[in-house]
Coordinates of C-alpha atoms (C1' of nucleotides) in Angstrom, one line a residue:
Chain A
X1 CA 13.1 -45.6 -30.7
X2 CA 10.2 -44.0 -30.1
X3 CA 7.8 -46.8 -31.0
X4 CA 8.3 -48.2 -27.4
X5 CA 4.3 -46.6 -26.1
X6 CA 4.6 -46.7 -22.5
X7 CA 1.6 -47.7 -20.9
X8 CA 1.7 -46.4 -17.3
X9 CA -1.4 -46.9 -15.3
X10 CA -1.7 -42.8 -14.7
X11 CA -1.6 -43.5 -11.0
X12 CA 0.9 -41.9 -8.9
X13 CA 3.1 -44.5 -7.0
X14 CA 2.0 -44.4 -3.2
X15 CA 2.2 -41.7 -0.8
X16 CA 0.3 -38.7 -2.0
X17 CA -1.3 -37.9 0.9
X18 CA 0.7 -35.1 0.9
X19 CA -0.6 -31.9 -1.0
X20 CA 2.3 -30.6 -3.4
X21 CA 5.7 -29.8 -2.3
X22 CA 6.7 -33.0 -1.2
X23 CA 5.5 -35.2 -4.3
X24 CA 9.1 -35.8 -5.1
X25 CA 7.9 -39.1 -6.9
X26 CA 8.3 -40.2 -10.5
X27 CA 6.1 -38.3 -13.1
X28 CA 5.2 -39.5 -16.4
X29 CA 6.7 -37.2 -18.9
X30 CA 3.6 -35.3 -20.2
X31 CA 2.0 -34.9 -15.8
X32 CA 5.7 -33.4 -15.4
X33 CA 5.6 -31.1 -18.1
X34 CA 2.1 -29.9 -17.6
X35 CA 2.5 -29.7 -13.7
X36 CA 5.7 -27.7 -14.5
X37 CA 3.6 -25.2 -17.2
X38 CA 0.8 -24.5 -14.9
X39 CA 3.4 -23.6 -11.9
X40 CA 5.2 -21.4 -14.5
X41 CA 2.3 -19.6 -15.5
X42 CA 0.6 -18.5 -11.8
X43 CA 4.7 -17.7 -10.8
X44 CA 5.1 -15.5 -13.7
X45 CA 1.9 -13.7 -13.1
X46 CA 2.8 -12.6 -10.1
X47 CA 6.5 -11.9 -10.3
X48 CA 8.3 -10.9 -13.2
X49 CA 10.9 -13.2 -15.1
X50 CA 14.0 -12.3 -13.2
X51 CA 12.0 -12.1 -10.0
X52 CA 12.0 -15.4 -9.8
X53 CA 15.3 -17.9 -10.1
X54 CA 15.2 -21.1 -11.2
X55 CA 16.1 -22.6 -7.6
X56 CA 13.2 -20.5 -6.7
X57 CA 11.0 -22.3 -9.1
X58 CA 12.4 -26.3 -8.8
X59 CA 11.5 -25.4 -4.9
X60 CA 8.1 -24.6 -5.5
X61 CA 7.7 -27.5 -8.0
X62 CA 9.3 -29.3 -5.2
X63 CA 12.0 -30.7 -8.2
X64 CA 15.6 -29.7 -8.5
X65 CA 16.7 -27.7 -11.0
X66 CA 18.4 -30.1 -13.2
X67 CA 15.2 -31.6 -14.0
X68 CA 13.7 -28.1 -15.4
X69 CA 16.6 -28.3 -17.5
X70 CA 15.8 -31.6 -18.9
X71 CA 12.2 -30.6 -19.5
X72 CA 13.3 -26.9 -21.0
X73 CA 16.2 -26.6 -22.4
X74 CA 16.6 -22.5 -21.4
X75 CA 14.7 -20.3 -18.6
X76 CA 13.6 -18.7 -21.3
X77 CA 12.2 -21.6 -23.3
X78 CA 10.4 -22.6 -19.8
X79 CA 8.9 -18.8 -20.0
X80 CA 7.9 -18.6 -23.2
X81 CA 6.0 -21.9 -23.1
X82 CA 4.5 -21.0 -20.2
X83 CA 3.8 -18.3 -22.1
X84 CA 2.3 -20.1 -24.8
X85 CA -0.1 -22.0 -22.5
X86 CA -1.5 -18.5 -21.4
X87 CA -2.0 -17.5 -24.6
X88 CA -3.4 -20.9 -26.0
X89 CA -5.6 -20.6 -22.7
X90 CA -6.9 -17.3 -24.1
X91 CA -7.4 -18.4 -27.4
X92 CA -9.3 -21.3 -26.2
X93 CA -12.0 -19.4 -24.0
X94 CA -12.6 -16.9 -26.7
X95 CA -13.3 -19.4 -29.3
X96 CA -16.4 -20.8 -28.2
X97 CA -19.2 -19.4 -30.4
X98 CA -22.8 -20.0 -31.1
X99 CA -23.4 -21.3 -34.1
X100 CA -26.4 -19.4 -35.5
X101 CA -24.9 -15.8 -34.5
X102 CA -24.2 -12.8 -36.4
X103 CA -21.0 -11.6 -36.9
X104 CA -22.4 -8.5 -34.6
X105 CA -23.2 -11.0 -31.8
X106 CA -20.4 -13.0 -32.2
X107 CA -17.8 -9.9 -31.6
X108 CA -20.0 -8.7 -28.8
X109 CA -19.6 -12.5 -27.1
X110 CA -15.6 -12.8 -28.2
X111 CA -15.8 -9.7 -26.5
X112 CA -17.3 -10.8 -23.0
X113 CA -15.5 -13.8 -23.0
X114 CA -11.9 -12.0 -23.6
X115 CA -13.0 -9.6 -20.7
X116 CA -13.7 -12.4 -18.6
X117 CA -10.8 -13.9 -18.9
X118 CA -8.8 -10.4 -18.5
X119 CA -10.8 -9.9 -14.9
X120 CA -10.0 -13.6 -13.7
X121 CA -6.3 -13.5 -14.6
X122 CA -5.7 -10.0 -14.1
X123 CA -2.2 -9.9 -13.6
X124 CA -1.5 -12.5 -15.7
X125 CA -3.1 -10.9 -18.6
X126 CA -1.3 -8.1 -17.7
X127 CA 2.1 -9.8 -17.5
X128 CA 1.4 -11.7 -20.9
X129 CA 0.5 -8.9 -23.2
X130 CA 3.0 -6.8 -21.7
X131 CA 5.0 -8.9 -23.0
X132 CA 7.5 -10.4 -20.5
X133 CA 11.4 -10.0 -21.4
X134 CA 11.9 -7.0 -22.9
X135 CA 12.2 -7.1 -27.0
X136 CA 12.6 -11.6 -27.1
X137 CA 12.3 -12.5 -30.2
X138 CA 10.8 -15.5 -29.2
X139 CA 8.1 -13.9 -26.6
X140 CA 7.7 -11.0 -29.1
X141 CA 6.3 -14.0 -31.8
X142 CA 3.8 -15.7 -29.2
X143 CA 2.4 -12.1 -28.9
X144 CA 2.1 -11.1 -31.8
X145 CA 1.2 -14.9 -33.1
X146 CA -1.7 -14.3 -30.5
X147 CA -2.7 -10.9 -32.1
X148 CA -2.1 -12.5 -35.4
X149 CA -4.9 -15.1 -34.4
X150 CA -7.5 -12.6 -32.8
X151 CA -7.5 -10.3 -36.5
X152 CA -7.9 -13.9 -38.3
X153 CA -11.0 -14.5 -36.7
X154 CA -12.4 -10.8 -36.7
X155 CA -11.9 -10.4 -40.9
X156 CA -13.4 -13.8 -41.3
X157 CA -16.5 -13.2 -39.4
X158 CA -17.1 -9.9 -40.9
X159 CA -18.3 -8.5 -44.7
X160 CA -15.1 -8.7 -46.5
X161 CA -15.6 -5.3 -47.5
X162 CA -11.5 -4.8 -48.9
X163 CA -8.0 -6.4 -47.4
X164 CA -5.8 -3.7 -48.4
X165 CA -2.7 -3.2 -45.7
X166 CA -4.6 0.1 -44.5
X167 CA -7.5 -2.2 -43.3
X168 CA -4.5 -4.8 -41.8
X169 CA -2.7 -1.6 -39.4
X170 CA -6.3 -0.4 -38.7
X171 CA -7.1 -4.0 -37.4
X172 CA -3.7 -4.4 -35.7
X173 CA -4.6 -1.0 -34.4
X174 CA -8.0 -1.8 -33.0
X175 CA -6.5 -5.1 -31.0
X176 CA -4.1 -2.4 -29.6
X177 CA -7.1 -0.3 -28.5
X178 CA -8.8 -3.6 -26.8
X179 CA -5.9 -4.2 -25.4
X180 CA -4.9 -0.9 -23.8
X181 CA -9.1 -0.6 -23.0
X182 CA -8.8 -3.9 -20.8
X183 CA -5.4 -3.2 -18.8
X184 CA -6.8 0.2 -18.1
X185 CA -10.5 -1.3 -17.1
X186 CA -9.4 -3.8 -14.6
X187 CA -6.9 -1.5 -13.1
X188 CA -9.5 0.8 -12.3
X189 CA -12.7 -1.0 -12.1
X190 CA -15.0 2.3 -12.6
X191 CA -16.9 1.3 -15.3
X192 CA -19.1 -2.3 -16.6
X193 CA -17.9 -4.4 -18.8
X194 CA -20.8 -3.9 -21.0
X195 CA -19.5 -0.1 -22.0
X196 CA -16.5 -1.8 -23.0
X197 CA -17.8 -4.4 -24.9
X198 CA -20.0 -1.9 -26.8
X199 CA -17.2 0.6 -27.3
X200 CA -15.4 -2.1 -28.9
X201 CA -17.6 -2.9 -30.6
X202 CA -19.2 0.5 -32.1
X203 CA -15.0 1.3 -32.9
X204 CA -14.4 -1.9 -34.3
X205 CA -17.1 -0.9 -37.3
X206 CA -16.1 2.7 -37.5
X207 CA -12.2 1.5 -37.4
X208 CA -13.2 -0.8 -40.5
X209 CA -15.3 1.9 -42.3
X210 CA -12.4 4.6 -41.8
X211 CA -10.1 2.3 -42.9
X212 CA -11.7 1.5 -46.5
X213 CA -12.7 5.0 -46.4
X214 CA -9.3 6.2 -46.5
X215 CA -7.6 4.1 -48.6
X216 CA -7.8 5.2 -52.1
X217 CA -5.3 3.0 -53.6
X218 CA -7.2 -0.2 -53.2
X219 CA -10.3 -0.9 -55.4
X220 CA -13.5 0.8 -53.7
X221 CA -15.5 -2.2 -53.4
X222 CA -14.7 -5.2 -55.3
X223 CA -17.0 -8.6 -54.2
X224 CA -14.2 -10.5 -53.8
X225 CA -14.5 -14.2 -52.9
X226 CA -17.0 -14.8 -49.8
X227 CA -14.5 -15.2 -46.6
X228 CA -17.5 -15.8 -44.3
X229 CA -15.8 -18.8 -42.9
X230 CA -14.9 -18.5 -39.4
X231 CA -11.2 -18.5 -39.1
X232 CA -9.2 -21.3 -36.6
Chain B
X1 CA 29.9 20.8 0.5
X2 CA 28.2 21.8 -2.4
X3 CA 28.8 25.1 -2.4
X4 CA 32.2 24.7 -4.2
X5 CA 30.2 25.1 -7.8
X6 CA 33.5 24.2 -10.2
X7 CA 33.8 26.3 -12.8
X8 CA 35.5 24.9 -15.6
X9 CA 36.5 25.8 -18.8
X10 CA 34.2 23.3 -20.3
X11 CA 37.4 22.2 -22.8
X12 CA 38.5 18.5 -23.0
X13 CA 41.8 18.5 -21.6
X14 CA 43.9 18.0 -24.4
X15 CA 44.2 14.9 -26.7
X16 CA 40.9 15.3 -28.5
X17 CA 41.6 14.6 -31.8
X18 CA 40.4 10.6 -31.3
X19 CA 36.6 9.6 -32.4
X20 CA 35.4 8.2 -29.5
X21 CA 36.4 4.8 -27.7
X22 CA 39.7 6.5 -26.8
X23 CA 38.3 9.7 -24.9
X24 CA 39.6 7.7 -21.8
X25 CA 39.9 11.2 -20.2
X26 CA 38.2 12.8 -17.3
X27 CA 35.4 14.2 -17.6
X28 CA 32.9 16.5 -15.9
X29 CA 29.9 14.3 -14.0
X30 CA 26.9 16.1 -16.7
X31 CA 28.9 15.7 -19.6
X32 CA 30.2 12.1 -18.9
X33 CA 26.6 10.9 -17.4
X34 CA 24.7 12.5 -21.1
X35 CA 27.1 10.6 -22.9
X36 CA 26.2 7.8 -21.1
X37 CA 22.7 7.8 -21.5
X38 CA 22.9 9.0 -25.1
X39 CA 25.1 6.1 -25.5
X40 CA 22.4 3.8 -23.7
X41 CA 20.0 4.3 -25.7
X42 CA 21.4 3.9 -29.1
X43 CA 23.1 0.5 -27.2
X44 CA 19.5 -0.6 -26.3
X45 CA 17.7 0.4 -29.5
X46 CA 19.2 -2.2 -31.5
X47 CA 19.8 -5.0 -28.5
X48 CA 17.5 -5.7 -26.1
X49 CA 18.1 -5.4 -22.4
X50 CA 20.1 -8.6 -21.6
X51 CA 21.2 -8.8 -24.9
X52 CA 24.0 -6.3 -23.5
X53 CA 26.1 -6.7 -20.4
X54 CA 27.5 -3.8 -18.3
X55 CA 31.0 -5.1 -20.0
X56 CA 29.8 -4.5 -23.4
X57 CA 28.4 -0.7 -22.4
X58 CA 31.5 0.1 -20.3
X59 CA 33.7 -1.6 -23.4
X60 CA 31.6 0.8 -26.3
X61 CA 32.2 4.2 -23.9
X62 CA 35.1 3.3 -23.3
X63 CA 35.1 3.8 -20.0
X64 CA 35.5 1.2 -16.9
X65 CA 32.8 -0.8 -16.0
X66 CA 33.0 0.8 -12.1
X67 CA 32.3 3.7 -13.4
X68 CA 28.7 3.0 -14.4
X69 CA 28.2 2.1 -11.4
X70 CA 29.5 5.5 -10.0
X71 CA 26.7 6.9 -12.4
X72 CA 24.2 4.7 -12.1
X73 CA 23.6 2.8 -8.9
X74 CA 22.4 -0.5 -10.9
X75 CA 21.8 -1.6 -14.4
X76 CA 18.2 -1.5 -14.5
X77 CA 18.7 2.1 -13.0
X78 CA 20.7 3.1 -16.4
X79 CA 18.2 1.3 -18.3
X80 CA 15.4 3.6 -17.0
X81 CA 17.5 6.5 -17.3
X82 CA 18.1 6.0 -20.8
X83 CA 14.3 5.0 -21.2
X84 CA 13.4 8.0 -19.7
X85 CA 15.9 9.9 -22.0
X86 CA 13.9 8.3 -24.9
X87 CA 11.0 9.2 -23.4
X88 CA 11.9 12.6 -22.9
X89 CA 13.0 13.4 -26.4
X90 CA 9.2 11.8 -27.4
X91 CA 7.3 13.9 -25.8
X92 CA 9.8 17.2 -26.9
X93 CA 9.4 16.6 -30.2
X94 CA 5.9 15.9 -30.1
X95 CA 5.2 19.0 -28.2
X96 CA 5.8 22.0 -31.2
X97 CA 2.6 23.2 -32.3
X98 CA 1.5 26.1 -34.1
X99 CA -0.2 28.8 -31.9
X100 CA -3.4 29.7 -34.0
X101 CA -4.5 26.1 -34.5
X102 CA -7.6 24.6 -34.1
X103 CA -8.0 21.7 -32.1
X104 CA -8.0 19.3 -34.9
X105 CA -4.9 20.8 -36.5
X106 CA -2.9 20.1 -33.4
X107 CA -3.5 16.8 -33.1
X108 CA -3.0 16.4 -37.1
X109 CA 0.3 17.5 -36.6
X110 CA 0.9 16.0 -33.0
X111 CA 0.2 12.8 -35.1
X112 CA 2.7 13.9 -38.3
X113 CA 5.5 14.4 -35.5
X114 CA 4.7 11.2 -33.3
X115 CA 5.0 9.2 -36.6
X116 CA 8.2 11.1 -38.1
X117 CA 9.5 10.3 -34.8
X118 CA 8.9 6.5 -34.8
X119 CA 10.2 6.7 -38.7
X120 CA 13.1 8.0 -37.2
X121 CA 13.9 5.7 -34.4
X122 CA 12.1 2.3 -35.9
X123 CA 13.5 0.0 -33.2
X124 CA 13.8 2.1 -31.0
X125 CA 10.6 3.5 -30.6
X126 CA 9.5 -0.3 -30.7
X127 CA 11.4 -1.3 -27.7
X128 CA 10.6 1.6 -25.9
X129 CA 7.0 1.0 -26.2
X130 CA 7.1 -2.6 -26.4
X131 CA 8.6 -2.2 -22.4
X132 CA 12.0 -3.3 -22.0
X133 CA 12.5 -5.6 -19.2
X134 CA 9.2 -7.9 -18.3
X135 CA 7.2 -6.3 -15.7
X136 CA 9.3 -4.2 -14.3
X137 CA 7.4 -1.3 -12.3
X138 CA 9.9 1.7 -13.3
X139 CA 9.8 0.6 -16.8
X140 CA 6.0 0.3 -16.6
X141 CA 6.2 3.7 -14.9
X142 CA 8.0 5.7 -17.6
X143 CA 5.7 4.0 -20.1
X144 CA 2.8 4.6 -17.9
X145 CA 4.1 8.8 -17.9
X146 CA 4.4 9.1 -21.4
X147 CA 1.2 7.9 -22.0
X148 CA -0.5 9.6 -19.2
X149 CA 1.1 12.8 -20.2
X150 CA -0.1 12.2 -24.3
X151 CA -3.8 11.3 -22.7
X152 CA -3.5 15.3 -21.0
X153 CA -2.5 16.6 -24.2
X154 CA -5.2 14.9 -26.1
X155 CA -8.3 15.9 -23.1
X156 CA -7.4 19.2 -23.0
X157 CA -6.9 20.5 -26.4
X158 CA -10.3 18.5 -27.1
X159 CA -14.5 20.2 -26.1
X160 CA -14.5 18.8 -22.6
X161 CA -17.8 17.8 -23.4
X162 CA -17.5 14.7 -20.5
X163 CA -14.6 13.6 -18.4
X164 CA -15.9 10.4 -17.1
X165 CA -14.1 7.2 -16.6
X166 CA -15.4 5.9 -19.9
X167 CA -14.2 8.7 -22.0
X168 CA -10.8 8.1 -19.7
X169 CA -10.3 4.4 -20.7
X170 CA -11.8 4.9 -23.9
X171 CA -8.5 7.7 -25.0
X172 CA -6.3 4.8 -23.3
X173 CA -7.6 3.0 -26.2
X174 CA -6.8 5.0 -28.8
X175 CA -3.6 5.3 -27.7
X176 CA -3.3 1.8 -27.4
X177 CA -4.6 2.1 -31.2
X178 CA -2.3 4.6 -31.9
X179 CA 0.9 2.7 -31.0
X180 CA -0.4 -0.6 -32.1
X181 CA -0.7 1.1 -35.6
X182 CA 2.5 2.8 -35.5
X183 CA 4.2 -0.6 -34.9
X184 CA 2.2 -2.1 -37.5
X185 CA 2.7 1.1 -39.7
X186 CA 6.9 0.6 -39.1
X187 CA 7.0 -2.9 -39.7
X188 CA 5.4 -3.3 -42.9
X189 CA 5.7 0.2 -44.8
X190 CA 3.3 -0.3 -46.9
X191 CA 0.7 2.4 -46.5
X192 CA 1.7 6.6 -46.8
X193 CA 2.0 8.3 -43.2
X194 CA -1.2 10.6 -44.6
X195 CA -3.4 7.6 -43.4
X196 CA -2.7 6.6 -40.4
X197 CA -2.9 10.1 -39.2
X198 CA -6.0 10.6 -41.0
X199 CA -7.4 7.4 -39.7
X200 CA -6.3 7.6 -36.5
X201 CA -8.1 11.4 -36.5
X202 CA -11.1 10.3 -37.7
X203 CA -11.0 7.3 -34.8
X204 CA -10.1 9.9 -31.8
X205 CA -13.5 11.2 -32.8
X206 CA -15.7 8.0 -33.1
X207 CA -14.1 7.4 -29.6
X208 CA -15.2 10.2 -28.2
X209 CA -18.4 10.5 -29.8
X210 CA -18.8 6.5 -28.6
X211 CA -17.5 7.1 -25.0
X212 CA -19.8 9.9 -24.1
X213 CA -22.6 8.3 -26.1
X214 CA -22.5 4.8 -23.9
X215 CA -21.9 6.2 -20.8
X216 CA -25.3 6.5 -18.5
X217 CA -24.3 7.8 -15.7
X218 CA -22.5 11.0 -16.9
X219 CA -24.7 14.0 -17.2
X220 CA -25.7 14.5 -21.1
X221 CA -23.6 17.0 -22.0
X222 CA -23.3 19.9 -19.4
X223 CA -21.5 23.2 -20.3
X224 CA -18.5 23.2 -18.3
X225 CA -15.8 25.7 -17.9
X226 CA -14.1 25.9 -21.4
X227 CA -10.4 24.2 -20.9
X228 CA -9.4 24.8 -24.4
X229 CA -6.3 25.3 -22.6
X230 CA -3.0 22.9 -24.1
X231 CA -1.5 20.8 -20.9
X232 CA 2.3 20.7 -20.4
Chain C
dA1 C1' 11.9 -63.6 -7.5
dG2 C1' 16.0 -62.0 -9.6
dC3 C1' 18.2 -59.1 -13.0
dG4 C1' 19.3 -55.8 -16.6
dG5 C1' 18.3 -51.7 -18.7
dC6 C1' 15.7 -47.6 -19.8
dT7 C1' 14.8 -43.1 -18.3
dG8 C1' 13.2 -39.7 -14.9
dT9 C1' 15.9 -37.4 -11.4
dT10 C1' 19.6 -35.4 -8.6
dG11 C1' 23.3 -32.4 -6.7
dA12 C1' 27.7 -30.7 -7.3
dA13 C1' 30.5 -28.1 -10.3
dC14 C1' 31.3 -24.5 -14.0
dG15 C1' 31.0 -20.0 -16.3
dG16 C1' 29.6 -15.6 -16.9
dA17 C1' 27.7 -11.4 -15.6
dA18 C1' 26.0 -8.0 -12.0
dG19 C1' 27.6 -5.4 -8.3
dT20 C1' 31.4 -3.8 -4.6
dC21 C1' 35.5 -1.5 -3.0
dA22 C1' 39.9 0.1 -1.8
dA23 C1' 43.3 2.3 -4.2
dC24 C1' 44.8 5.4 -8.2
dA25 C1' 45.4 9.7 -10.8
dG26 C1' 44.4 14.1 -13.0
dG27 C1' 43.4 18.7 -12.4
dA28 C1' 42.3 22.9 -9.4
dA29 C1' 43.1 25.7 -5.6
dT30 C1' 46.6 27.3 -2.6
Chain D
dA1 C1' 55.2 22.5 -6.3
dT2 C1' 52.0 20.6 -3.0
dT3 C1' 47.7 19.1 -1.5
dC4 C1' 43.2 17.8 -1.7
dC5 C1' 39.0 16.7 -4.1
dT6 C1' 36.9 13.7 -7.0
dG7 C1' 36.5 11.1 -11.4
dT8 C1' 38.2 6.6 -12.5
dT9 C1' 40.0 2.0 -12.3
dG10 C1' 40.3 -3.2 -12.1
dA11 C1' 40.4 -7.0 -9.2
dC12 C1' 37.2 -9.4 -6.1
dT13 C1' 32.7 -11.3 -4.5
dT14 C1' 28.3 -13.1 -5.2
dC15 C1' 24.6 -14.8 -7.4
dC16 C1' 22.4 -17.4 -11.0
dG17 C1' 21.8 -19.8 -15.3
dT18 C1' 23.5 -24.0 -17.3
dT19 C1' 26.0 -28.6 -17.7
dC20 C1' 27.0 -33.2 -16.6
dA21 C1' 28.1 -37.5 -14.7
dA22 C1' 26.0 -40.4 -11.5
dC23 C1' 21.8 -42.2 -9.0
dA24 C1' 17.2 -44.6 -8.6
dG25 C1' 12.6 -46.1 -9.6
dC26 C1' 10.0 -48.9 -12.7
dC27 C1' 9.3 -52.2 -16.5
dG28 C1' 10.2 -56.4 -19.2
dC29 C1' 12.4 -60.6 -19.3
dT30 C1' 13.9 -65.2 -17.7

DNA sequence: AGCGGCTGTTGAACGGAAGTCAACAGGAAT
DNA sequence: ATTCCTGTTGACTTCCGTTCAACAGCCGCT
């Protein structure tokens, strides 16, 4: 069934002189579904899900709209993988990390790199972690799967002082405070990014030391197993 | 035209003695449009926005579905509405505060009330906050109120000692913390209500502290007129 | 080159839900 | 009791997501 490999040569037929709308030609599955993603993703940013119609997208893919439905089996499916490829996008660009950094310096450049990307896509950071459709199950899990990612990768690169559920809400809590910090900083650009990225960074400490302080349920400070590995 | 001010005797007409889906009788335009709304927003708490069609409202009041549309001109409008409703009740509840308490206090207990509130109302405090409908600028407007009008709460029963546009994103933060927490806080109970507001107490301080500390370009800390005074 | 089939692609048709409107009906004022 | 005002109705229209049977380009085979 599937063992059949095609080997296309990645060339486009003939006429492509032409710049997009007209490249009504036959795609390989995989150029389809990516050209399809990356339309889905600068549409959404700018208009909001039931802004835009799927006639309204096969036009500007320059497709009908049966063919979205062979690719995606549901508008919503197309949105939330659209979706996904913002936030895998994100995840990405924040990952890259020097190797001989200090937890410190390696929140600082997460940091710089996360505002960067918030600045370039404004609006479709915006539209992404305001979520999209309101209360999806499905959009609601890419979110928070994002989020869920983000806190990984802070309590792995930091002292593993205690992982009791206070320290988990005070971390969700600090993402919402980044969060909330970015959308407000680039809709009103009245202040450098580096006084976010060290407010973020001074409250990321003092969220972590409240946090342990205030839990007296878990043990105060027990040198668990080192989690200094840097999380995925 | 409007000067005919009906008077009536406030009493349901007769049959009465029914629950609710039969109450198929007229009604006065305040009474019917409240029940309406309240009726929104339980509908909307537990299903999301296109979870529910106009049918399945007009069906549970018991009412036709025309007359929605005599109430509210579209169905996003009653969706606001009832957001706004939510909304409303929020900031109500959140607003009783002893006279003869000192700064800290009041937001100790703004805290205990915002909290008992999203205990309350679970879902739907999350899909109120979570937005409702992707993107849509009312819904971002309501959201955008409620938080503005926390944010003038917070400033003013707090020492103005800055007000620049640090300190400004920096409380949008911590609100952003705030409802992250809460959410995180109502998912998982697995932490006493006594922490989160102490930790999120403690952090409204660091914030502060932080904001003023890493912002330059605001004088140091210049005496200003006292606005100890609570906002609306 | 000719041919058969696999599969990307299409456009018309379907269903359901939002929104409209002209007519109905209950109660108040007379 | 009659009349008028206005809350209320349900059939109709329109738009949009979704389905499906047929079409067409490209490959492998002879």
């Amino acid at each position: 069934m599937t063992s059949r490999a095609r080997s296309r040569p990645a060339a486009r037929p003939a006429a492509d002189a032409e710049k997009e709308p007209a490249a009504r030609a036959r795609l390989e599955v995989d150029e389809r579904r990516a050209q399809l993603l990356a339309l889905g993703l600068s549409i959404f940013s700018e208009r909001s899900y039931d802004e835009v119609s799927i006639d309204d997208i096969a036009r500007a893919a320059g497709v009908s709209k049966g063919l979205l439905y062979h690719y995606f089996p549901t508008k919503r499916d197309y949105y939330v993988a659209a979706l996904r490829a913002a936030s895998k996008e994100l995840l990405d660009q924040t990952l890259r990390t020097t190797p001989d950094a200090s937890p410190e310096q390696e929140i600082e450049c997460a940091l710089r790199t996360y505002l960067a990307y918030v600045e370039r896509h404004g609006p479709a950071y915006v539209a992404l972690m305001r979520g999209g459709i309101g209360s999806d199950p499905e959009v609601a899990a890419v979110l928070e799967e994002t989020r869920t990612t983000f806190l990984g990768r802070i309590v792995a690169g930091l002292p593993p002082e205690a992982t009791g559920p206070l320290v988990h809400t005070a971390m969700r809590g600090w993402i919402g405070f980044v969060e909330a910090a970015s959308i407000d900083w680039v809709a009103r650009r009245s202040v450098p990014v580096e006084q976010i990225v060290a407010l973020a960074k001074a409250l990321l400490f003092d969220v972590l030391r409240a946090a342990t302080e205030f839990s007296p349920t878990n043990e105060p400070a027990p040198p668990k197993k080192k989690t200094t590995k840097k999380a995925r």
